[in-house]
XYZ file of C-alpha atoms in Angstrom:
449
model
C 61.326 -45.028 4.210
C 61.251 -42.369 1.530
C 61.946 -43.677 -1.991
C 64.981 -42.275 -3.744
C 63.262 -42.557 -7.088
C 62.085 -39.095 -8.248
C 58.280 -38.687 -9.049
C 57.525 -38.339 -12.713
C 54.734 -35.993 -13.768
C 51.992 -37.665 -15.818
C 51.977 -36.114 -19.302
C 48.828 -34.044 -20.055
C 47.537 -35.469 -23.322
C 44.664 -34.237 -25.515
C 42.551 -37.013 -24.078
C 43.093 -35.655 -20.579
C 42.175 -32.143 -21.680
C 38.891 -33.307 -23.300
C 38.057 -35.393 -20.208
C 38.642 -32.417 -17.920
C 36.415 -30.206 -20.039
C 33.612 -32.778 -20.009
C 33.938 -33.086 -16.195
C 33.690 -29.275 -15.720
C 30.693 -28.993 -18.064
C 28.866 -31.885 -16.390
C 29.499 -30.472 -12.917
C 28.158 -27.065 -13.957
C 24.856 -28.407 -15.335
C 24.379 -30.796 -12.387
C 24.937 -27.918 -9.977
C 22.354 -25.717 -11.761
C 19.864 -28.565 -11.763
C 20.463 -29.228 -8.058
C 20.016 -25.515 -7.191
C 16.743 -25.284 -9.090
C 15.422 -28.414 -7.393
C 16.130 -27.056 -3.903
C 15.239 -23.397 -4.483
C 12.017 -22.166 -2.779
C 8.970 -21.805 -4.999
C 8.313 -18.297 -6.284
C 5.359 -16.958 -8.148
C 5.368 -15.522 -11.629
C 3.732 -12.590 -9.881
C 7.294 -11.534 -9.172
C 8.554 -12.125 -12.721
C 8.515 -9.839 -15.707
C 5.397 -9.243 -17.707
C 6.989 -10.877 -20.755
C 6.860 -14.295 -19.132
C 3.958 -16.695 -19.878
C 0.907 -16.144 -17.716
C -0.485 -19.642 -17.725
C -1.644 -20.640 -14.271
C -0.142 -24.115 -14.654
C 3.356 -22.581 -14.498
C 2.745 -20.755 -11.198
C 4.201 -22.173 -8.012
C 3.321 -19.201 -5.837
C 2.860 -19.668 -2.093
C 1.100 -16.546 -0.802
C 2.624 -16.845 2.678
C 6.224 -16.546 1.440
C 5.531 -13.319 -0.447
C 7.883 -10.973 1.442
C 11.096 -12.920 0.847
C 11.617 -11.840 -2.742
C 10.742 -8.199 -2.433
C 11.816 -7.225 1.083
C 14.041 -9.505 3.169
C 14.063 -12.513 5.460
C 12.476 -11.072 8.581
C 10.964 -7.980 10.176
C 13.030 -6.175 12.757
C 11.783 -2.744 13.783
C 10.386 -0.941 16.790
C 7.509 1.559 16.513
C 6.413 3.951 19.222
C 2.703 4.856 19.078
C 1.834 8.209 20.658
C -0.838 7.972 23.332
C -3.848 10.207 22.779
C -3.322 11.731 26.261
C 0.373 12.563 26.047
C 0.126 15.324 23.462
C -2.264 18.223 23.812
C -4.469 18.454 20.739
C -4.139 14.830 19.613
C -7.577 13.997 20.912
C -9.045 16.785 18.811
C -7.561 15.163 15.674
C -9.105 11.857 16.711
C -12.509 12.782 18.129
C -13.187 16.385 17.184
C -13.176 19.580 19.199
C -16.129 18.333 21.339
C -14.833 14.768 21.584
C -18.086 13.266 20.315
C -16.865 11.497 17.182
C -16.545 7.742 17.651
C -13.699 5.683 16.165
C -16.331 3.088 15.278
C -17.933 5.662 12.961
C -14.533 6.492 11.423
C -13.512 2.864 10.827
C -16.174 2.376 8.167
C -15.978 3.386 4.551
C -13.003 4.125 2.331
C -11.202 6.231 5.015
C -11.215 3.506 7.675
C -7.510 2.827 7.250
C -6.715 5.792 9.552
C -8.368 3.903 12.426
C -7.454 0.351 11.470
C -3.732 0.965 11.178
C -3.702 2.717 14.543
C -5.562 -0.109 16.238
C -3.370 -2.798 14.668
C -0.155 -1.007 15.684
C -1.391 -0.713 19.275
C -1.468 -4.548 19.356
C 1.634 -5.058 17.298
C 4.570 -7.081 18.592
C 6.771 -4.409 17.002
C 5.372 -1.707 19.234
C 7.765 -0.297 21.877
C 6.906 1.821 24.898
C 10.442 3.192 24.985
C 11.034 6.235 22.771
C 14.767 5.869 23.120
C 14.797 2.575 21.237
C 12.108 3.389 18.668
C 13.004 3.307 14.978
C 9.741 4.993 14.009
C 6.978 7.028 15.686
C 3.305 6.680 14.744
C 1.032 9.715 15.167
C -2.640 8.650 15.431
C -5.137 11.023 13.861
C -8.569 10.505 12.255
C -8.554 13.981 10.697
C -10.330 13.079 7.455
C -13.259 11.475 9.295
C -13.301 14.297 11.876
C -13.491 16.874 9.106
C -16.240 15.042 7.182
C -18.312 14.717 10.342
C -17.953 18.380 11.289
C -15.621 17.824 14.257
C -12.970 20.251 12.954
C -12.838 22.633 10.011
C -9.831 23.079 7.704
C -8.370 25.971 9.722
C -8.742 24.079 12.980
C -7.049 20.951 11.530
C -4.093 23.024 10.378
C -3.705 24.796 13.726
C -4.100 21.593 15.707
C -1.418 19.684 13.698
C 1.076 22.530 14.252
C 0.241 22.526 17.966
C 0.688 18.759 18.211
C 3.997 18.677 16.366
C 5.463 21.469 18.489
C 5.090 19.219 21.553
C 7.049 16.283 20.138
C 10.784 16.494 20.887
C 11.557 13.469 18.779
C 9.849 15.043 15.806
C 12.108 18.055 16.218
C 15.162 15.822 16.672
C 14.752 14.086 13.318
C 13.005 16.845 11.399
C 10.016 14.462 11.292
C 11.898 11.867 9.211
C 10.960 8.973 11.533
C 7.365 9.983 12.142
C 4.435 8.242 10.396
C 1.122 9.845 9.503
C -1.931 8.316 7.775
C -3.889 10.414 5.277
C -6.470 7.971 3.903
C -8.248 10.009 1.223
C -7.544 11.374 -2.228
C -6.548 14.681 -0.669
C -3.563 12.970 0.964
C -1.503 15.204 3.236
C -3.139 18.309 1.694
C -5.784 17.817 4.372
C -3.146 19.524 6.572
C -2.686 22.666 4.564
C 0.769 23.458 5.952
C 2.143 19.952 5.431
C 4.851 21.241 3.069
C 6.300 23.420 5.872
C 6.038 21.061 8.833
C 5.757 17.535 7.473
C 7.742 17.444 4.249
C 10.218 14.841 5.530
C 7.770 12.550 7.368
C 6.531 9.175 6.193
C 3.010 9.471 4.829
C 0.755 6.426 4.398
C -1.840 7.151 1.758
C -3.765 5.363 -1.045
C -3.084 8.392 -3.246
C 0.115 8.856 -5.210
C -0.956 11.764 -7.371
C -2.723 14.986 -6.421
C -1.329 17.341 -9.012
C -4.703 17.745 -10.714
C -5.800 20.339 -8.158
C -2.572 21.248 -6.426
C 0.664 22.831 -7.623
C 2.683 20.394 -5.486
C 2.073 16.663 -4.945
C 2.175 15.588 -1.296
C 3.444 12.169 -2.290
C 7.163 11.352 -2.523
C 8.136 7.927 -3.818
C 11.349 7.976 -1.765
C 9.753 8.334 1.676
C 5.985 7.752 1.393
C 4.029 4.504 1.160
C 0.969 3.643 -0.921
C -1.515 1.633 1.152
C -4.591 -0.346 0.007
C -8.002 1.260 0.426
C -10.363 0.060 3.104
C -12.565 -2.708 1.685
C -15.715 -3.569 3.645
C -14.895 -6.099 6.396
C -17.849 -8.163 5.269
C -15.920 -8.993 2.083
C -12.395 -9.426 3.456
C -12.912 -11.529 6.575
C -12.385 -15.274 6.351
C -15.258 -17.725 6.225
C -18.672 -16.560 5.051
C -18.393 -13.251 3.211
C -21.129 -10.724 2.540
C -21.339 -11.783 -1.109
C -19.922 -14.828 -2.857
C -18.336 -14.560 -6.346
C -20.296 -15.954 -9.340
C -18.960 -18.399 -11.915
C -18.007 -16.605 -15.121
C -20.782 -18.458 -17.017
C -23.426 -16.892 -14.761
C -22.260 -13.302 -15.016
C -24.635 -11.160 -17.000
C -22.257 -8.422 -18.179
C -18.879 -8.196 -19.825
C -17.990 -5.212 -17.632
C -19.439 -2.769 -15.157
C -18.839 0.658 -13.694
C -20.400 1.330 -10.281
C -19.775 4.900 -9.363
C -21.006 8.484 -9.561
C -20.047 10.668 -12.532
C -18.736 13.540 -10.310
C -18.404 15.549 -13.526
C -15.284 13.585 -14.482
C -14.842 13.015 -18.231
C -13.797 9.370 -17.950
C -16.792 8.487 -15.784
C -19.151 10.387 -18.019
C -17.776 8.498 -21.032
C -18.415 5.142 -19.291
C -21.983 6.114 -18.463
C -22.635 7.067 -22.076
C -20.945 3.877 -23.293
C -23.254 1.836 -21.037
C -26.315 3.517 -22.590
C -25.113 2.506 -26.075
C -24.137 -1.057 -25.064
C -26.465 -1.969 -22.175
C -26.012 -5.687 -22.855
C -22.247 -5.505 -22.319
C -21.608 -2.659 -19.846
C -23.655 -2.038 -16.707
C -23.501 1.396 -15.122
C -26.503 1.938 -12.870
C -27.247 5.344 -11.343
C -26.149 5.205 -7.752
C -28.505 6.815 -5.256
C -26.849 8.108 -2.076
C -30.128 8.439 -0.191
C -33.814 7.557 -0.380
C -35.588 4.245 -0.972
C -33.502 3.449 -4.075
C -30.185 3.808 -2.248
C -27.916 0.878 -3.075
C -27.035 -1.018 0.109
C -23.562 -2.461 0.603
C -24.736 -6.031 -0.138
C -26.608 -4.901 -3.281
C -23.508 -2.986 -4.372
C -21.287 -6.069 -4.232
C -23.989 -8.153 -5.924
C -23.872 -5.738 -8.846
C -20.069 -5.709 -8.801
C -19.760 -9.518 -9.028
C -22.084 -9.739 -12.032
C -19.389 -8.836 -14.635
C -16.138 -10.347 -15.795
C -14.349 -6.982 -15.652
C -14.725 -4.227 -13.097
C -13.857 -0.782 -14.515
C -12.004 1.575 -12.173
C -11.711 5.111 -13.549
C -10.290 8.010 -11.556
C -12.617 10.245 -9.616
C -11.667 13.288 -7.619
C -8.192 11.778 -7.515
C -6.243 8.942 -9.166
C -7.036 6.091 -6.827
C -10.376 4.298 -6.453
C -11.560 1.807 -3.868
C -13.227 -0.190 -6.643
C -9.847 -1.539 -7.739
C -9.396 -3.344 -4.373
C -13.068 -4.392 -4.070
C -12.954 -6.180 -7.398
C -10.545 -8.821 -6.107
C -13.079 -9.933 -3.471
C -15.915 -10.454 -5.943
C -13.371 -11.957 -8.331
C -13.754 -9.773 -11.362
C -10.663 -8.518 -13.194
C -10.014 -4.830 -12.380
C -9.470 -2.552 -15.376
C -7.627 0.610 -14.289
C -8.671 3.720 -16.263
C -6.514 6.144 -14.304
C -3.188 7.029 -15.888
C -1.390 8.455 -12.826
C -2.494 5.810 -10.332
C 0.073 4.350 -7.876
C -0.458 0.843 -6.521
C 0.759 -0.683 -3.217
C 3.473 -3.239 -2.575
C 4.973 -3.136 -6.073
C 8.096 -4.768 -4.706
C 6.246 -8.079 -4.549
C 3.178 -7.838 -6.763
C 3.293 -7.861 -10.554
C 0.026 -6.109 -11.384
C 0.257 -7.054 -15.075
C -0.739 -10.577 -14.109
C -3.811 -9.716 -12.010
C -5.241 -6.573 -13.646
C -5.440 -4.504 -16.804
C -4.469 -0.881 -17.223
C -6.080 0.851 -20.220
C -5.441 4.418 -21.441
C -8.077 6.771 -20.056
C -7.972 8.633 -23.417
C -9.297 5.531 -25.178
C -12.524 4.904 -23.292
C -15.042 3.808 -25.912
C -16.175 0.852 -28.013
C -12.543 -0.162 -28.546
C -12.241 -0.938 -24.840
C -15.266 -3.229 -24.933
C -14.004 -4.962 -28.055
C -10.660 -5.574 -26.417
C -12.212 -7.017 -23.240
C -14.557 -9.187 -25.351
C -11.529 -10.663 -27.139
C -9.998 -12.107 -23.960
C -10.779 -15.834 -23.584
C -12.506 -16.976 -20.394
C -9.542 -19.194 -19.635
C -7.231 -16.165 -19.436
C -9.798 -14.328 -17.279
C -9.966 -17.347 -14.930
C -6.158 -17.352 -14.700
C -6.018 -13.655 -13.789
C -8.723 -14.140 -11.170
C -6.901 -17.134 -9.702
C -3.677 -15.189 -9.377
C -5.517 -12.224 -7.828
C -7.080 -14.623 -5.331
C -3.589 -15.446 -4.044
C -2.558 -11.893 -3.266
C -5.800 -10.177 -2.243
C -4.912 -10.918 1.400
C -2.594 -7.937 1.024
C -5.663 -5.673 0.724
C -7.239 -6.912 3.974
C -6.441 -5.063 7.221
C -6.174 -8.235 9.337
C -3.940 -8.700 12.408
C -0.226 -9.071 11.742
C -0.424 -12.651 13.117
C -1.995 -13.495 9.744
C 0.739 -14.669 7.342
C -0.462 -12.196 4.708
C -2.257 -8.940 5.400
C -2.209 -5.234 4.575
C -0.627 -4.342 7.928
C 2.198 -6.845 7.275
C 2.756 -5.225 3.888
C 2.886 -1.815 5.539
C 5.347 -3.048 8.178
C 7.663 -4.416 5.516
C 7.499 -1.143 3.627
C 8.184 0.778 6.853
C 11.230 -1.316 7.590
C 12.720 -0.144 4.262
C 12.239 3.468 5.443
C 14.189 3.135 8.702
C 17.256 5.335 8.843
C 19.568 4.724 11.780
C 20.961 8.227 11.427
C 18.098 10.703 11.933
C 19.162 14.321 11.754
C 17.518 17.643 10.973
C 18.687 21.182 10.347
C 18.077 21.824 14.063
C 20.121 18.871 15.254
C 23.808 19.006 16.206
C 26.140 16.649 18.029
C 29.366 16.793 19.973
C 32.458 14.571 20.223
C 30.878 12.439 22.995
C 27.736 11.808 20.901
C 25.717 14.344 22.870
C 22.899 15.669 20.699
C 22.234 19.374 21.095
C 20.178 22.133 19.517
C 21.434 25.362 17.978
C 21.914 26.824 21.475
C 23.976 23.744 22.509
C 21.218 22.575 24.852
C 21.327 18.720 25.217
C 18.347 16.887 23.797
C 17.246 15.638 27.203
C 16.613 19.270 28.192
C 14.601 20.345 25.140
C 11.297 21.774 26.386
C 8.060 21.991 24.367
C 6.477 23.803 22.691
C 9.297 23.974 20.171
C 9.655 26.152 17.150
C 9.021 24.202 13.953
C 10.525 24.827 10.513
């Protein structure tokens, strides 16, 4: 039975107001504390450079690296062109006479052109259906083929144009969803007409700057991807490596530079600096042939014998030495002002390397490096040890590898709407060309831009 006595509101006194404020404040701080306790660990490699760099404060798990910089999972489909389906593709892979072996091309700093192709052929993200593909990979070992005399510059240019004219899906998107690997400092300039035919395509390259010799850079930060150089498999594979790192106390030199001068001012300055300070900086003359030629094992034995590995620019901004240094566990010192580095969405390079102005190569550089305590050097090496898996072209089944990094970067490039100046569509979603011919009836060879 409902009471006939009306309810009386409890008066809100000052005591009640203070109590409510205390309750809200307590709840806020307890909630923040609870969130921090349950949040997944993340490395300071992802934090700003102004944060402390003490290793004791790092809770980085290398196998969770994509979550912060990319997303929760990979979801893309890549079609890999078969070497037999496009006339001319074999020439770009094996030369005009077909006698250049992929095994020969997989070695050295340009091996990424072969490794990425082989890894994508086995990828779980590969599709055999062009209709459902998000991206299309065009295999070509053109840099290796050129260096081994399989094609000259003119033939490379003509062959690329021939290949592209036979790809309807390239025409459909204007090349926006097609992927090409150019593994050297020349980048896409290896294909002299790239700016006409390939200026919207995704280019994988270790080189982000080529304006020193060209009027136009072939690298575009919006569409292209910087990839790691190809470090010798003997250093990147798990288990026994070609050369083991040395403890800091056993390293003979403060720093080293292992490279040829190539007439470059920065390299020449380092060689002269080594002559004046031979007890601090090692810079041996590298022989490319003859009995004194430095073998790959001897090379890495030299590289590991210093606390800092100096990486000046050569013919172009990037240098393989930057990546190699992580596997002998010396701190890389970048002396290349325009260099671009891979996977900057997830890696804070200020915590694992040093970048020094190339205009200040001299005794001041050695004095600065000498002032860094061994404890700080050890911390930088330890942090680099956690992310160097991103420089190794291991299968994507590995939790952390260069190919996984590339796949994450490619996913960010996927555009569900792929159009070109030659693509039109009607009310029923039929895609046609300028002559209103449906896409299914487009016949190669096709005119290119």
